[in-house]
Short mmCIF file of C-alpha atoms in Angstrom, two decimals:
data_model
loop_
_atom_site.label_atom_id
_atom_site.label_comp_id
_atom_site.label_asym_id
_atom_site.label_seq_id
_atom_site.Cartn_x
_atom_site.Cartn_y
_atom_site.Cartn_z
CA UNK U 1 0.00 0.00 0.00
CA UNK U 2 0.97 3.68 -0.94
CA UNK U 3 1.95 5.36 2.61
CA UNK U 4 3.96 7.27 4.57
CA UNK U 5 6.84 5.57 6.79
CA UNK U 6 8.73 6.81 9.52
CA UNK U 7 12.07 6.04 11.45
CA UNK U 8 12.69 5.06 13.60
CA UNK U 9 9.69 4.50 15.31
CA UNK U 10 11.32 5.83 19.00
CA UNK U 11 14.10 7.86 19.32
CA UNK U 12 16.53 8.81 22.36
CA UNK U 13 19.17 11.43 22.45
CA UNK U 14 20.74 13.11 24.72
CA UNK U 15 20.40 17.00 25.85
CA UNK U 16 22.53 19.01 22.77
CA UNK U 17 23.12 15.55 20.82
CA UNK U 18 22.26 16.02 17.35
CA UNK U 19 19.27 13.95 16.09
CA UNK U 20 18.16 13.46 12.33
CA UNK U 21 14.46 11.55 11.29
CA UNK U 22 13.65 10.22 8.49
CA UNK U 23 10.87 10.24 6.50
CA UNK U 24 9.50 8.48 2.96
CA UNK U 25 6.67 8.33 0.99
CA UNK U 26 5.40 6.12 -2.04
CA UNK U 27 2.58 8.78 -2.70
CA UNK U 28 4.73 10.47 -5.29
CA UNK U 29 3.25 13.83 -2.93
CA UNK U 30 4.56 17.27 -4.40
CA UNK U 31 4.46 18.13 -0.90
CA UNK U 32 6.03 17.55 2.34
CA UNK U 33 5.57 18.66 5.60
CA UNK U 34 6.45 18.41 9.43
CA UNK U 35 4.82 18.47 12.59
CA UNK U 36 5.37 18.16 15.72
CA UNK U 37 2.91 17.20 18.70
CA UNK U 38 3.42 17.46 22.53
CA UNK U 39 1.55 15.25 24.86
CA UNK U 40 -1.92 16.32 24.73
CA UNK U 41 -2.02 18.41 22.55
CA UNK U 42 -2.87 19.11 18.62
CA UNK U 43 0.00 18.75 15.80
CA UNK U 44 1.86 21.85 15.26
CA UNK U 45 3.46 22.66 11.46
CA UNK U 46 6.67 23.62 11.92
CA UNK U 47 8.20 23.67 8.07
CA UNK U 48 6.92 22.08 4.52
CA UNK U 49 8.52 21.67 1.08
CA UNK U 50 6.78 22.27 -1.96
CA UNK U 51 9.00 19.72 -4.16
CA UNK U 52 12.17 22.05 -3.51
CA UNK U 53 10.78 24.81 -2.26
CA UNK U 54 11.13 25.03 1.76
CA UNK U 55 9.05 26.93 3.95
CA UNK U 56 9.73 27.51 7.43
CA UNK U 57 6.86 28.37 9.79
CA UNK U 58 7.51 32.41 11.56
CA UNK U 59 8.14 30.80 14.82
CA UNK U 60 9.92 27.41 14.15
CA UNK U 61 12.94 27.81 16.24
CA UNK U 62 16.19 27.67 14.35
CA UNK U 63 17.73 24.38 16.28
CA UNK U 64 15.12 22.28 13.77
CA UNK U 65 16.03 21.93 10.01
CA UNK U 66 14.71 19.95 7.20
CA UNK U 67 16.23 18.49 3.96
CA UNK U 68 14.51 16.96 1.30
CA UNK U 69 17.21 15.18 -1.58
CA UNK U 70 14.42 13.55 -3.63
CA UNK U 71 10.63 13.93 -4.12
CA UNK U 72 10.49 10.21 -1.68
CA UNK U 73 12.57 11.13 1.43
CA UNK U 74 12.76 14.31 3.44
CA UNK U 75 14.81 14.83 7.10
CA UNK U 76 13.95 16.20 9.86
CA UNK U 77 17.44 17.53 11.65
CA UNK U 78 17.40 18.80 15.64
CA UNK U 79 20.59 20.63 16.04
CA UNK U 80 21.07 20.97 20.05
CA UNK U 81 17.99 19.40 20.93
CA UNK U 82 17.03 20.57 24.60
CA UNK U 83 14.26 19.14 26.65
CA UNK U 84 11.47 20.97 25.55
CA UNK U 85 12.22 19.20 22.07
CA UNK U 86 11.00 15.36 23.29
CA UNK U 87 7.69 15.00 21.45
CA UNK U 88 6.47 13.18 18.61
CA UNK U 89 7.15 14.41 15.81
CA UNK U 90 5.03 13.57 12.55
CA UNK U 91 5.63 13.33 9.06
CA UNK U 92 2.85 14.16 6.41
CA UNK U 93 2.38 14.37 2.43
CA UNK U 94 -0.26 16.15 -0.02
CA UNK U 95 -0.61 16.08 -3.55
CA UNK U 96 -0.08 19.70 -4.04
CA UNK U 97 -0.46 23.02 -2.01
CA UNK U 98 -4.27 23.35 -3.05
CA UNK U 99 -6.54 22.50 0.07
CA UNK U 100 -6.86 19.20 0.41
CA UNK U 101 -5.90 15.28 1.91
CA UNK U 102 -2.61 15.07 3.97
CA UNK U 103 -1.40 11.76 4.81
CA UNK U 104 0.42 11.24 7.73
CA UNK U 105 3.33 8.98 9.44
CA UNK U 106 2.66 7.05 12.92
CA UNK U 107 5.31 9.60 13.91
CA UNK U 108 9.14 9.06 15.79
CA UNK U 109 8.29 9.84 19.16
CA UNK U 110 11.91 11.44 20.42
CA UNK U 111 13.22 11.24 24.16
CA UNK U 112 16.03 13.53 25.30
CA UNK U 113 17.82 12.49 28.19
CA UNK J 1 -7.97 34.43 13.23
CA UNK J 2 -5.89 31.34 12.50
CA UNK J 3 -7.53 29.33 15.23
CA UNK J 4 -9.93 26.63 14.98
CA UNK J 5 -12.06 26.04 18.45
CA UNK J 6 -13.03 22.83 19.00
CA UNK J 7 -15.26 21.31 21.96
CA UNK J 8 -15.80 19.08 24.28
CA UNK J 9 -12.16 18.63 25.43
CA UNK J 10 -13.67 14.81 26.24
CA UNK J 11 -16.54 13.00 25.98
CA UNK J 12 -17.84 9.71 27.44
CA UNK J 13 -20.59 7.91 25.46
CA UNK J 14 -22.68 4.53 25.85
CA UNK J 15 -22.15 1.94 23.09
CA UNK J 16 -24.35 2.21 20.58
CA UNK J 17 -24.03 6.39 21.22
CA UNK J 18 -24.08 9.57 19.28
CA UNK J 19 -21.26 11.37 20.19
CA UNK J 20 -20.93 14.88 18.53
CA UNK J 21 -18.11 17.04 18.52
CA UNK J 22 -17.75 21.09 17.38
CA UNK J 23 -15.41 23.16 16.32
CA UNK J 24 -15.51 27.03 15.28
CA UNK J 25 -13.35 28.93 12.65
CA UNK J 26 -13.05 32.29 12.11
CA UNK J 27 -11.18 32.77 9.05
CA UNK J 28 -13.20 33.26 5.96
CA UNK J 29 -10.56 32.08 3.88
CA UNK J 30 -10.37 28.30 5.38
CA UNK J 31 -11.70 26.28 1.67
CA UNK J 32 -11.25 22.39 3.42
CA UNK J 33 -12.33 21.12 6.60
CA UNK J 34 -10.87 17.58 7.55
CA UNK J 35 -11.69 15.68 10.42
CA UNK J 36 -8.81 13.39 11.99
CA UNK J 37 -8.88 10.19 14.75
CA UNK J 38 -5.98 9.34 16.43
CA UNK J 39 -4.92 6.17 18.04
CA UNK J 40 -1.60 6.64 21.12
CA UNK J 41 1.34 5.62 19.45
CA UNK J 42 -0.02 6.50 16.13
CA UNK J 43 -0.59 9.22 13.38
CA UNK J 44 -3.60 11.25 12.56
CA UNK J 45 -5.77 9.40 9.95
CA UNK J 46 -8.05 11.08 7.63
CA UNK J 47 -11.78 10.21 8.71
CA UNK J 48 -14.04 12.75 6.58
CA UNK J 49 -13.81 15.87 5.45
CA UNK J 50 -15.87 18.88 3.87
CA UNK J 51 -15.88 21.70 1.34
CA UNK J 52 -17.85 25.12 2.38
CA UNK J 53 -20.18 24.20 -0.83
CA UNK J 54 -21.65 21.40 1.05
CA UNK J 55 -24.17 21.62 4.22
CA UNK J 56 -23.40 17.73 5.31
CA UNK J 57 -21.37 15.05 4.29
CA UNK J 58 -22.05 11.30 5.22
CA UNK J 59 -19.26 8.26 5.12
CA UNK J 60 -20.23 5.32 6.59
CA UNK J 61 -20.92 6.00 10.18
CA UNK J 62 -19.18 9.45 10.41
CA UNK J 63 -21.52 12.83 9.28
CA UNK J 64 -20.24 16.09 9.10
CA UNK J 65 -22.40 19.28 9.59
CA UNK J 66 -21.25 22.77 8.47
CA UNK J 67 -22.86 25.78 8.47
CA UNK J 68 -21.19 28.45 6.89
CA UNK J 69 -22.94 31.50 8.12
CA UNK J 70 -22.00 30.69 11.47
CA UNK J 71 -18.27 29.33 10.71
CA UNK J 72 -19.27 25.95 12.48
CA UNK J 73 -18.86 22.25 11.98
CA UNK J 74 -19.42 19.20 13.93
CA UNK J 75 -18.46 15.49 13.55
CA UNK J 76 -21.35 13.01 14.36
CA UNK J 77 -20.64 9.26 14.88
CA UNK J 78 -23.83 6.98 14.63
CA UNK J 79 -23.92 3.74 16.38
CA UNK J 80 -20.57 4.40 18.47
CA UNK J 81 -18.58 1.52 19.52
CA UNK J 82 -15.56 1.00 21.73
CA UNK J 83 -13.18 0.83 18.70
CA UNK J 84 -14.39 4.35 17.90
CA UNK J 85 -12.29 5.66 21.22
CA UNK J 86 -9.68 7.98 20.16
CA UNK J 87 -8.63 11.60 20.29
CA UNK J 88 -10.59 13.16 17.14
CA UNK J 89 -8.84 16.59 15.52
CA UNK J 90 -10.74 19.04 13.63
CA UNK J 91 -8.79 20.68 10.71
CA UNK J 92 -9.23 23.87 8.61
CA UNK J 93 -6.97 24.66 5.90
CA UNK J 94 -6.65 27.27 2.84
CA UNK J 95 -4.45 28.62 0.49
CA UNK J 96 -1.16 27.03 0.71
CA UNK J 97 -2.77 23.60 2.65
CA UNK J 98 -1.43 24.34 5.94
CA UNK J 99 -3.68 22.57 8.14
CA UNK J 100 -5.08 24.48 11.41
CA UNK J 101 -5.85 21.78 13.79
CA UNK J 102 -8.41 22.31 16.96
CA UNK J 103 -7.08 21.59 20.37
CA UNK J 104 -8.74 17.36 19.87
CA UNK J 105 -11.41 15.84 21.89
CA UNK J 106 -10.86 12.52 23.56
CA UNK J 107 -13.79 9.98 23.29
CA UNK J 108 -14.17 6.93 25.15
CA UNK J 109 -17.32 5.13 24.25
CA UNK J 110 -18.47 2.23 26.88
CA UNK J 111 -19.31 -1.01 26.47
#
């Protein structure tokens, strides 16, 4: 089945330890984006790309980055990840930037010790 | 004016049940209104959804409601059953797709 796969599935770093998570999809999607969701509460965009094209949400801190090599696979790279990063953090995919279906990952859910 | 309000913050039902769950927009500009469940451990998945052209939409056991005039929509389950509890998202997006989620509503329907 066409989907949306992320890894790894749980992730622990520790406090300042670089982290990078992956994400593909076999939707073909012209569009990438990432979330990320604290216990109990609703997803939060923090950056999408529009096939090359990044766009980083106003107030996306600058310790998260995001790479995208092909139109399958795109990162998700925590420079100096501090406490207040551990959440899960979920990958999702649309067809183009016109309002409609995104697909989402089950998500890396990322522990800093 | 980005927000999307959504209520209750939980809900307890009886099998069998009609939960129903709100949520209030303000921006005019929102074109696509998804609704999302969402297992723990797991991602959001795409229930139903709804374009401001259309008054109701029906999938299976799942209805949305929108009324436009008052930026409001509301997710009805018929029949509820235990596998139905979840935390349930509404969505708004527009131009550009970025979704706007609500703050999610946990249901736990009873057996």
């Amino acid at each position: 089945d066409a989907m949306v796969i992320q890894n790894p599935r749980y992730q622990v770093t520790q406090f300042g330890k670089p982290v990078t998570l992956s994400c593909s999809q076999t939707l073909n999607h012209n569009v990438m984006y990432w979330y990320q969701q604290k216990s109990s509460q609703a997803p939060k965009l923090l950056f999408h790309y529009y096939d090359k094209d990044f766009n980083n949400e106003a107030d996306t801190p600058d310790n998260f980055q995001s790479r995208r090599p092909n139109t399958s696979f795109c990162f998700l790279d925590i420079r100096s990840p501090g406490l207040g990063d551990a959440a899960m953090y979920l990958c999702a995919t649309s067809r183009d930037m016109v309002p409609g279906p995104q697909h989402f990952g089950d998500g890396t859910r990322l522990s800093i010790l | 004016q980005q927000q999307v309000k959504q209520s209750p913050q939980s809900l307890i039902v009886q099998k069998g049940g009609i939960p129903i769950i709100n949520c209030a927009y303000e921006n005019t500009a929102f074109d696509y209104f998804p609704w999302y469940q969402q297992f723990p451990g797991k991602g959001p998945a795409l229930l139903i959804a709804i374009r401001p052209d259309v008054s109701e939409k029906k999938e299976g056991r799942f209805t949305i409601s929108f009324n436009k005039s008052a930026k409001q929509f509301s997710l009805h389950i018929m029949d509820s059953q235990p596998g139905d509890s979840a935390t349930y998202f509404c969505a708004a997006s527009g131009h550009g797709n970025k979704l706007v989620f609500g703050a999610g509503t946990i249901l736990r329907v009873k057996s």
